[in-house]
PDB file of C-alpha atoms and ligand atoms in Angstrom:
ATOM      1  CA  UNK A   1      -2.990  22.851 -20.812  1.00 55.00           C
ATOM      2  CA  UNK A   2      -0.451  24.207 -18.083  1.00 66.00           C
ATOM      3  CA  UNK A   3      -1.862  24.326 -14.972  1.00 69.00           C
ATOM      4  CA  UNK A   4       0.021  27.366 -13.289  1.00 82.00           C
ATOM      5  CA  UNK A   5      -0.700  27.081  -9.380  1.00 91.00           C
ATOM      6  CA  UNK A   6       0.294  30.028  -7.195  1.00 91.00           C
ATOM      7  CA  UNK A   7      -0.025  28.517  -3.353  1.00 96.00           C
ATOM      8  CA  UNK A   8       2.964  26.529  -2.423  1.00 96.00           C
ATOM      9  CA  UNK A   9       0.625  24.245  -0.640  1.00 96.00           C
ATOM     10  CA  UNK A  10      -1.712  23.747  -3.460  1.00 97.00           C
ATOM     11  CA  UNK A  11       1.858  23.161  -5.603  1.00 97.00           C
ATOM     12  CA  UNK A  12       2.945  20.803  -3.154  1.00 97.00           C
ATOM     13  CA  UNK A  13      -0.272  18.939  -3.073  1.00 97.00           C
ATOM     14  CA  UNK A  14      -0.330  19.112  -6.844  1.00 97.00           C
ATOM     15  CA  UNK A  15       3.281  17.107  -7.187  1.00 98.00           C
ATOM     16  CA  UNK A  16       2.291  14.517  -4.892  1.00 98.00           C
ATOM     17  CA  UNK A  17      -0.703  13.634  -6.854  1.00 98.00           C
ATOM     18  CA  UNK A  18       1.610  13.410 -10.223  1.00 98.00           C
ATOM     19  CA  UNK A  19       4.287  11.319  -8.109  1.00 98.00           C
ATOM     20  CA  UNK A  20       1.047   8.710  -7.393  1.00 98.00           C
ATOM     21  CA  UNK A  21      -0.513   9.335 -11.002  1.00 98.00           C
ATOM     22  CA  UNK A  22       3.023   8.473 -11.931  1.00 98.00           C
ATOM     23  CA  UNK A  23       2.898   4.772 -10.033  1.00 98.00           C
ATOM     24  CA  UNK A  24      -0.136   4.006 -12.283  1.00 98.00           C
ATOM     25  CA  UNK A  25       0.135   5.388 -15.124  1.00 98.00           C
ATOM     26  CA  UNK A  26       3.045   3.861 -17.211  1.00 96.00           C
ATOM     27  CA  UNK A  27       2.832   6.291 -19.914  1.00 98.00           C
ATOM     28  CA  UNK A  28       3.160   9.379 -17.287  1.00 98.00           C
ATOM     29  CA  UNK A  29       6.472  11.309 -17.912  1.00 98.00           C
ATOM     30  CA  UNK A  30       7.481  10.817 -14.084  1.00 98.00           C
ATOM     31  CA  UNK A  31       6.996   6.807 -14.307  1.00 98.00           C
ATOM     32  CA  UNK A  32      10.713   6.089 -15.175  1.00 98.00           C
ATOM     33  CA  UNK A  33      13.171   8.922 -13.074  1.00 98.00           C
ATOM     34  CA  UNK A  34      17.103   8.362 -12.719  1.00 98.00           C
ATOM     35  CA  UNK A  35      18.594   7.086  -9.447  1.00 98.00           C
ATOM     36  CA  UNK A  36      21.969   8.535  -8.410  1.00 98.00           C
ATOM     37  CA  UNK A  37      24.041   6.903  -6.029  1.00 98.00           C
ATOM     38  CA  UNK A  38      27.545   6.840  -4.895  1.00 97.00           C
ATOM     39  CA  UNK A  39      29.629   4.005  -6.057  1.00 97.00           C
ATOM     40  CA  UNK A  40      32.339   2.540  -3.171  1.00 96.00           C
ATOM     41  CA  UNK A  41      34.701   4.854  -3.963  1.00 97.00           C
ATOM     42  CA  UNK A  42      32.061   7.878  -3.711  1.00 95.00           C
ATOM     43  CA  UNK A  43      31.798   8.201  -7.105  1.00 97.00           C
ATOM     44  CA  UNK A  44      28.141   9.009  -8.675  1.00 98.00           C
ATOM     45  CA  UNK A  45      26.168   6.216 -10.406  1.00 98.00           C
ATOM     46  CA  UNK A  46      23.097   6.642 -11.944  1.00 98.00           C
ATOM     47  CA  UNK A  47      20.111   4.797 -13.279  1.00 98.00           C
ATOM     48  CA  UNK A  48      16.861   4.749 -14.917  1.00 98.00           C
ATOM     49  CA  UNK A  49      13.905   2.891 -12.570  1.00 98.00           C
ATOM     50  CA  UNK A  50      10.349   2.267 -12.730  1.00 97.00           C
ATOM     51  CA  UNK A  51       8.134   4.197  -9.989  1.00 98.00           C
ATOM     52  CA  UNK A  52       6.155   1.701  -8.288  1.00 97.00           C
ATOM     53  CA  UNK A  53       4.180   3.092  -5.319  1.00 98.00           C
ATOM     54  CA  UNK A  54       3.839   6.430  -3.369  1.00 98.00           C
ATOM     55  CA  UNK A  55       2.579   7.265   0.115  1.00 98.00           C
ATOM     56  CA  UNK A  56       2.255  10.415   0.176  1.00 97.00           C
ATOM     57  CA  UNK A  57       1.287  10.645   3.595  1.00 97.00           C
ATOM     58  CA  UNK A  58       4.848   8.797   4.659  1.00 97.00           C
ATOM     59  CA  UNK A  59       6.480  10.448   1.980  1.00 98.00           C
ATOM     60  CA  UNK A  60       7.866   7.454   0.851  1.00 98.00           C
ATOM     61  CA  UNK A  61       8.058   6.409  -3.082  1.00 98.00           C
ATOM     62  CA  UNK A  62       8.777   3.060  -3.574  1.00 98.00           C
ATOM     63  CA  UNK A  63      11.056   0.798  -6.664  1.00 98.00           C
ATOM     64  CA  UNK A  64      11.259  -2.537  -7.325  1.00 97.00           C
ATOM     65  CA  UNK A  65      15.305  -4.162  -8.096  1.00 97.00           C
ATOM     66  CA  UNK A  66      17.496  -7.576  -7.873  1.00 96.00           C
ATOM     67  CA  UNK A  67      18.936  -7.813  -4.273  1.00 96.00           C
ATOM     68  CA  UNK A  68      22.075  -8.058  -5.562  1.00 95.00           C
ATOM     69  CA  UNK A  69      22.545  -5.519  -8.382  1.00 96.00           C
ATOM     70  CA  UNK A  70      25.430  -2.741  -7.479  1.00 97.00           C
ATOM     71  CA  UNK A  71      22.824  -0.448  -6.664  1.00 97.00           C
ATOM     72  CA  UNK A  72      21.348  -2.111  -3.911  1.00 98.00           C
ATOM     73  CA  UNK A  73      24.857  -2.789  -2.314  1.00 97.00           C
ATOM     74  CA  UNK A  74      25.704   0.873  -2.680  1.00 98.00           C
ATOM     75  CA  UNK A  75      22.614   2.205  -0.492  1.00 98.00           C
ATOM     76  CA  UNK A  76      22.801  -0.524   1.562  1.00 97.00           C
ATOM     77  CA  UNK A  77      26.629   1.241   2.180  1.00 97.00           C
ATOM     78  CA  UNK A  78      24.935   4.814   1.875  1.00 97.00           C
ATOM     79  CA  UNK A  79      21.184   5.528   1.876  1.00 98.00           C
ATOM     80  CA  UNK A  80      21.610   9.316   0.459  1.00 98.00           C
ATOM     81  CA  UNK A  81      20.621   9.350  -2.941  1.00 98.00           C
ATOM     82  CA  UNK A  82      18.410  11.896  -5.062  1.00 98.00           C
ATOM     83  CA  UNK A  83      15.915  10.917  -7.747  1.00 98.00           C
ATOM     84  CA  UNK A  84      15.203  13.126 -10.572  1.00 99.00           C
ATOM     85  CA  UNK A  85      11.524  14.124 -12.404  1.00 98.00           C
ATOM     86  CA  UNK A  86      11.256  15.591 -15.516  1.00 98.00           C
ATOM     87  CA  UNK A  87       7.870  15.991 -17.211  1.00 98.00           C
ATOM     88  CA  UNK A  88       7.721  18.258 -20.591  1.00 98.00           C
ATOM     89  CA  UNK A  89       3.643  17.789 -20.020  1.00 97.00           C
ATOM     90  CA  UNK A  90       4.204  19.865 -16.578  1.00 97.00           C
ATOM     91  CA  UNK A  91       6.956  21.179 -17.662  1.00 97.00           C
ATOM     92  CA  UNK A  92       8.094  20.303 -14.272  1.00 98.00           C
ATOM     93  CA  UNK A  93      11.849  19.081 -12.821  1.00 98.00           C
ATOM     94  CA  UNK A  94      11.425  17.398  -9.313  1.00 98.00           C
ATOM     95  CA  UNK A  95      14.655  16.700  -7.981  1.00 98.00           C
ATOM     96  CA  UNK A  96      14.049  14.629  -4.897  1.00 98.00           C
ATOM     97  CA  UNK A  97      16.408  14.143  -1.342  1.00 98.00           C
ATOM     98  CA  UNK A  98      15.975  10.307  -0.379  1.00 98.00           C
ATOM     99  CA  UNK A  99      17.084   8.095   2.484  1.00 98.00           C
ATOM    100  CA  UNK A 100      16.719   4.704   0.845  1.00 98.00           C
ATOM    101  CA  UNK A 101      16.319   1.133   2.587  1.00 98.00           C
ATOM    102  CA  UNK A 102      16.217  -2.216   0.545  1.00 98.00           C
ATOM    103  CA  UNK A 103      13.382  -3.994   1.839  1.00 98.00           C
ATOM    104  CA  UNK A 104      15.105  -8.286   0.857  1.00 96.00           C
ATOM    105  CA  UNK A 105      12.518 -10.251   2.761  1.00 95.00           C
ATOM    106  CA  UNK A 106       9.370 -10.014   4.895  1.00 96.00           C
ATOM    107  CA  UNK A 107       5.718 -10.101   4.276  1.00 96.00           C
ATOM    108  CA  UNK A 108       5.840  -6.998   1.989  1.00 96.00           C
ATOM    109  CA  UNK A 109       8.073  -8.594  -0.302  1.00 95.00           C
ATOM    110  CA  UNK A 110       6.035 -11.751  -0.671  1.00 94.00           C
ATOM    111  CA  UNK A 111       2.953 -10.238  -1.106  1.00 95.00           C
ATOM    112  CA  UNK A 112       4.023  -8.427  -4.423  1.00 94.00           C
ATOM    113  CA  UNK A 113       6.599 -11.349  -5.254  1.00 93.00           C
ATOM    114  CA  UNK A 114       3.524 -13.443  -5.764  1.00 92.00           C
ATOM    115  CA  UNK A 115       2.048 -10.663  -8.099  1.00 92.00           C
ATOM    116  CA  UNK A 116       5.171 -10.324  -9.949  1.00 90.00           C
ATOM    117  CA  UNK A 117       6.332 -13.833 -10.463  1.00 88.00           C
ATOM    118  CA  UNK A 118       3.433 -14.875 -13.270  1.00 89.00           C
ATOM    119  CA  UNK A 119       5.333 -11.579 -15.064  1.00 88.00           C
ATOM    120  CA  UNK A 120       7.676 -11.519 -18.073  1.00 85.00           C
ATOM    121  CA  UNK A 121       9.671  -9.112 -15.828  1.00 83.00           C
ATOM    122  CA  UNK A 122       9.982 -12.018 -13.101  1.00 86.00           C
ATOM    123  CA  UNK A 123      12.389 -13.419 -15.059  1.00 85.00           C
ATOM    124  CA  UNK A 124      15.116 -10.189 -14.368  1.00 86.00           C
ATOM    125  CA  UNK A 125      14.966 -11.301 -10.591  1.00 89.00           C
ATOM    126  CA  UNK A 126      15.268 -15.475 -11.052  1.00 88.00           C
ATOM    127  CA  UNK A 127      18.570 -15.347 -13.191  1.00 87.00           C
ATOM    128  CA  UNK A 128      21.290 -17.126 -12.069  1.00 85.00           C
ATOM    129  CA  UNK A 129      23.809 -14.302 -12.458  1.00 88.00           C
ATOM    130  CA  UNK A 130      23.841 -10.999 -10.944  1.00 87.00           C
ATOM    131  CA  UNK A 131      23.084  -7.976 -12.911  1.00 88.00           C
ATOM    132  CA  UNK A 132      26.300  -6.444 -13.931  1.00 90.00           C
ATOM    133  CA  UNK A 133      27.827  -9.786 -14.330  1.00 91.00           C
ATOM    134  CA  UNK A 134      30.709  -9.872 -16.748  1.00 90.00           C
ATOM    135  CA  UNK A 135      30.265 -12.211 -19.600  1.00 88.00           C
ATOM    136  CA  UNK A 136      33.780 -13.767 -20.519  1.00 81.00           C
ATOM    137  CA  UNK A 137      34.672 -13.209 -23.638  1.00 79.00           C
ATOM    138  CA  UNK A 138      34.472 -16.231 -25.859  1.00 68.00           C
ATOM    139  CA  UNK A 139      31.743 -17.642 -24.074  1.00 58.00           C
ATOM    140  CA  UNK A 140      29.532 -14.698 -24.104  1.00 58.00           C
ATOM    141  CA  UNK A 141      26.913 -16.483 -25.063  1.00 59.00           C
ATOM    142  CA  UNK A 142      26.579 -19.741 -23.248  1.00 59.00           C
ATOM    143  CA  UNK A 143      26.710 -17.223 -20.125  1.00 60.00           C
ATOM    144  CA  UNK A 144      24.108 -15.282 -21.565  1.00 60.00           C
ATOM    145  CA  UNK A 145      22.297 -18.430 -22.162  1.00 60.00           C
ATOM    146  CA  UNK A 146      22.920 -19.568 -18.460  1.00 58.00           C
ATOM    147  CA  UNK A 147      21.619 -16.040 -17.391  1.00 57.00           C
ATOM    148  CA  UNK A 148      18.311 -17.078 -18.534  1.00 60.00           C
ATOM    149  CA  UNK A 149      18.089 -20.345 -16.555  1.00 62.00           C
ATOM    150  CA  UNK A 150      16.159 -19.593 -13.687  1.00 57.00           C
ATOM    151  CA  UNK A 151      17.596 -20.146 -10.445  1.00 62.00           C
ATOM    152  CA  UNK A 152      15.686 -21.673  -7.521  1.00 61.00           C
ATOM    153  CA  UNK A 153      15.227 -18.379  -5.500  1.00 83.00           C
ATOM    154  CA  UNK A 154      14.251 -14.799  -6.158  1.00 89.00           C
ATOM    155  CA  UNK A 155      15.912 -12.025  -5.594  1.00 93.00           C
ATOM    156  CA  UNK A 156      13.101  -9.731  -6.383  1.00 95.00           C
ATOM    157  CA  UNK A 157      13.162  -6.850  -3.505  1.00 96.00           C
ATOM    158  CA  UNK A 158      11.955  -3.112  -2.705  1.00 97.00           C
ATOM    159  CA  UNK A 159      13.664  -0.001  -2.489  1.00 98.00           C
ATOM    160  CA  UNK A 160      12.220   2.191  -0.398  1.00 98.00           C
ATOM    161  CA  UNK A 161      12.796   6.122  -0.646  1.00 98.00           C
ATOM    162  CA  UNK A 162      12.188   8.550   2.303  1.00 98.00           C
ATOM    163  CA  UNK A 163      12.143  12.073   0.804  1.00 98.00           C
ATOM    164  CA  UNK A 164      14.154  14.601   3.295  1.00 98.00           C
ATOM    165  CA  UNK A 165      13.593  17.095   0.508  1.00 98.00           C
ATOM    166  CA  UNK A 166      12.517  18.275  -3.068  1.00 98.00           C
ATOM    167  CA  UNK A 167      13.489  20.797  -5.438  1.00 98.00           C
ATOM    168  CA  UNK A 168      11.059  21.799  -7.751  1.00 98.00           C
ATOM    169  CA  UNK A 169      11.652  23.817 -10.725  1.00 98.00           C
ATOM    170  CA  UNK A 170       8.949  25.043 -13.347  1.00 97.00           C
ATOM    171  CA  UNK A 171      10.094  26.416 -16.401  1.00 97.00           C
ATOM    172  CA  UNK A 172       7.807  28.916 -18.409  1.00 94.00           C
ATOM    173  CA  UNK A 173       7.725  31.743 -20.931  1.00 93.00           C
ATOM    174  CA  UNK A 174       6.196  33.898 -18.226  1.00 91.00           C
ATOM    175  CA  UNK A 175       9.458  32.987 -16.013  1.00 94.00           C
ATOM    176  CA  UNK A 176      11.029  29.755 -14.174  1.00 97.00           C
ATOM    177  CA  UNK A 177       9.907  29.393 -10.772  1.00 97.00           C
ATOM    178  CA  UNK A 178      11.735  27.089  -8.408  1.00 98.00           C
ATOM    179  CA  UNK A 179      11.482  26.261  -4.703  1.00 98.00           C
ATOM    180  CA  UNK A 180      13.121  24.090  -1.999  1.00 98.00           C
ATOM    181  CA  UNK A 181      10.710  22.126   0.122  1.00 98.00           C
ATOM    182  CA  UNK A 182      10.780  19.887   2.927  1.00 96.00           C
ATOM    183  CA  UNK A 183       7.536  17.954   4.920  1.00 92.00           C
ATOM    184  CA  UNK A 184       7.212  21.947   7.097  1.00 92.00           C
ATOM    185  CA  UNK A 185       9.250  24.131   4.720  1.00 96.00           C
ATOM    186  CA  UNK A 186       8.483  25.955   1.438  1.00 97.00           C
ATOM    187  CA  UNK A 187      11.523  28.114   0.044  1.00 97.00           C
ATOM    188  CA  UNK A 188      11.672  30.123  -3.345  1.00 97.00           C
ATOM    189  CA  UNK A 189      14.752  29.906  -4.861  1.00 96.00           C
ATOM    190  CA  UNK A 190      16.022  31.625  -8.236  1.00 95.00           C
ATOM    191  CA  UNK A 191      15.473  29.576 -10.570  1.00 94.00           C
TER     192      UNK A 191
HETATM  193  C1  FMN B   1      13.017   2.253 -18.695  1.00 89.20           C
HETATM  194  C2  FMN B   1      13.861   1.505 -17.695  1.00 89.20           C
HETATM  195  C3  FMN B   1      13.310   1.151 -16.482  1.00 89.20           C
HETATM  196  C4  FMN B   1      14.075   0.457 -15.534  1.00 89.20           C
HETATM  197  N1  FMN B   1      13.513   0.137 -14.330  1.00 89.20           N
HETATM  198  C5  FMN B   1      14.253  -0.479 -13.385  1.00 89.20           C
HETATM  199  C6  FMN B   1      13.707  -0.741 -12.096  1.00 89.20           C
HETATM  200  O1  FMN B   1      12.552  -0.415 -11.785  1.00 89.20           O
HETATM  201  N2  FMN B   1      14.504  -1.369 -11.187  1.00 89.20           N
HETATM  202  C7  FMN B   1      15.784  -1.732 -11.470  1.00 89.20           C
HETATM  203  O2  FMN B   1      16.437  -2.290 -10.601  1.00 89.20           O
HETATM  204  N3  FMN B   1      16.330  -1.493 -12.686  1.00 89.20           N
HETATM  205  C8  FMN B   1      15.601  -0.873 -13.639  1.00 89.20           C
HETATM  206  N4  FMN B   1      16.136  -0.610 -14.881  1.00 89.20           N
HETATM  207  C9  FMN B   1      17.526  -1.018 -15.151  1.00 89.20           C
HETATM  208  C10 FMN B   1      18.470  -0.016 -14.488  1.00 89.20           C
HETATM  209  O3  FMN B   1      18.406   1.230 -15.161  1.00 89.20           O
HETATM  210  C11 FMN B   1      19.915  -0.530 -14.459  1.00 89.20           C
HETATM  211  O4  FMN B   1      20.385  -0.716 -15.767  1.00 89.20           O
HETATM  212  C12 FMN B   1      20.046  -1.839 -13.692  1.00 89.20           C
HETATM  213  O5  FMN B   1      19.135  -1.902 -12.614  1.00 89.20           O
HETATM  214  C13 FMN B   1      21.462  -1.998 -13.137  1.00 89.20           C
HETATM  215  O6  FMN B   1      21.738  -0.868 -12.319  1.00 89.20           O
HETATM  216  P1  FMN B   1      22.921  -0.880 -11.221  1.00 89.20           P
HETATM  217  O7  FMN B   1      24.078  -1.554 -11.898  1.00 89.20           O
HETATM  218  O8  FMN B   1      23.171   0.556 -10.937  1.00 89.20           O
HETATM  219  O9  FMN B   1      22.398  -1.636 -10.036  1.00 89.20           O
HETATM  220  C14 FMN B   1      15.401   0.099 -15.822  1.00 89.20           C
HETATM  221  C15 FMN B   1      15.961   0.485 -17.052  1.00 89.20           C
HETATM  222  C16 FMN B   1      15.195   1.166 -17.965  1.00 89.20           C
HETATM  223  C17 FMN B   1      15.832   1.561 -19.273  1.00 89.20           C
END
């Protein structure tokens, strides 16, 4: 069932609490939104990633990623980048504002390191090559092979989101509805 929520507060409350059902709940629609970035040159990039935590009180939402992947050199360069939400359940497209930070090191980053590293998925952050790496031709795969030796270190580390601003856009046979919001603002847009 839809739920169809009038207030703008109650709406606004009502996305944070998918954004943190989404952090739990792997099979949640929201779970796995696209990153876009802009490349060195300014271009766009873009990328699926795995919702991890949300504070909804900091507004912060929270990934996990390699240290050295492209994507965590091109926020290091420029935080902007916007995350985007679509749920068919809600039938709900957040499009979210974000300042990010990579979080490399620090008590944070050990905690959950020690959580992740008995993981399958800890594998992704011991490999010896970068993500992105090109694999010479030839020897594609004795460096594919090599990418699976573990290297000594980790480069498991967080990417931290500060949403500036969301645009959210509900489409329904009654009519869309769409609004711009910000941590004091609430503006209906067309949708
Ligand atoms: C379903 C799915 C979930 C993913 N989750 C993450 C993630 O949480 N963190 C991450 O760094 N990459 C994740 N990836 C891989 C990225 O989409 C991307 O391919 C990789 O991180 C390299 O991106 P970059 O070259 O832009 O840094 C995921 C891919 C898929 C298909």
């Amino acid at each position: 069932m839809k739920i169809h929520l009038q207030k703008p507060e109650d709406i606004r409350s009502q996305i944070w609490k998918e954004l943190g059902r989404a952090s739990l709940d792997r099979h949640h629609e929201w779970r796995t939104p696209v990153l876009a970035s802009a490349d060195a040159d300014g271009l766009p990039d873009a990328r699926t990633v795995v919702l991890r935590q949300v504070d909804a009180l900091a507004g912060q939402l929270t990934f996990y990623t390699d240290s050295r992947s492209p994507k965590a050199a091109q926020l290091q360069a420029k935080a902007s980048a916007m995350l985007v939400f679509w749920s068919a359940r809600l039938s709900w497209q957040l499009r979210v504002r974000v300042a990010c930070s990579v979080i490399t090191s620090g008590p944070e980053v050990d905690t959950l390191w020690q959580g992740v590293k008995h993981l399958a998925a800890a594998g992704d952050y011991l490999a010896p090559l970068p993500p992105g790496t090109v694999l010479s031709p030839g020897s594609g795969m004795a460096d594919a092979d090599k990418a699976n030796e573990p290297a000594p270190t980790h480069s498991f580390s967080l990417l931290r989101a500060q949403v500036q601003r969301m645009d959210w856009l509900e489409l329904s046979r009654e009519g869309h509805r769409r609004a711009q919001l910000s941590a004091n603002d609430w503006v209906w847009l067309t949708p």
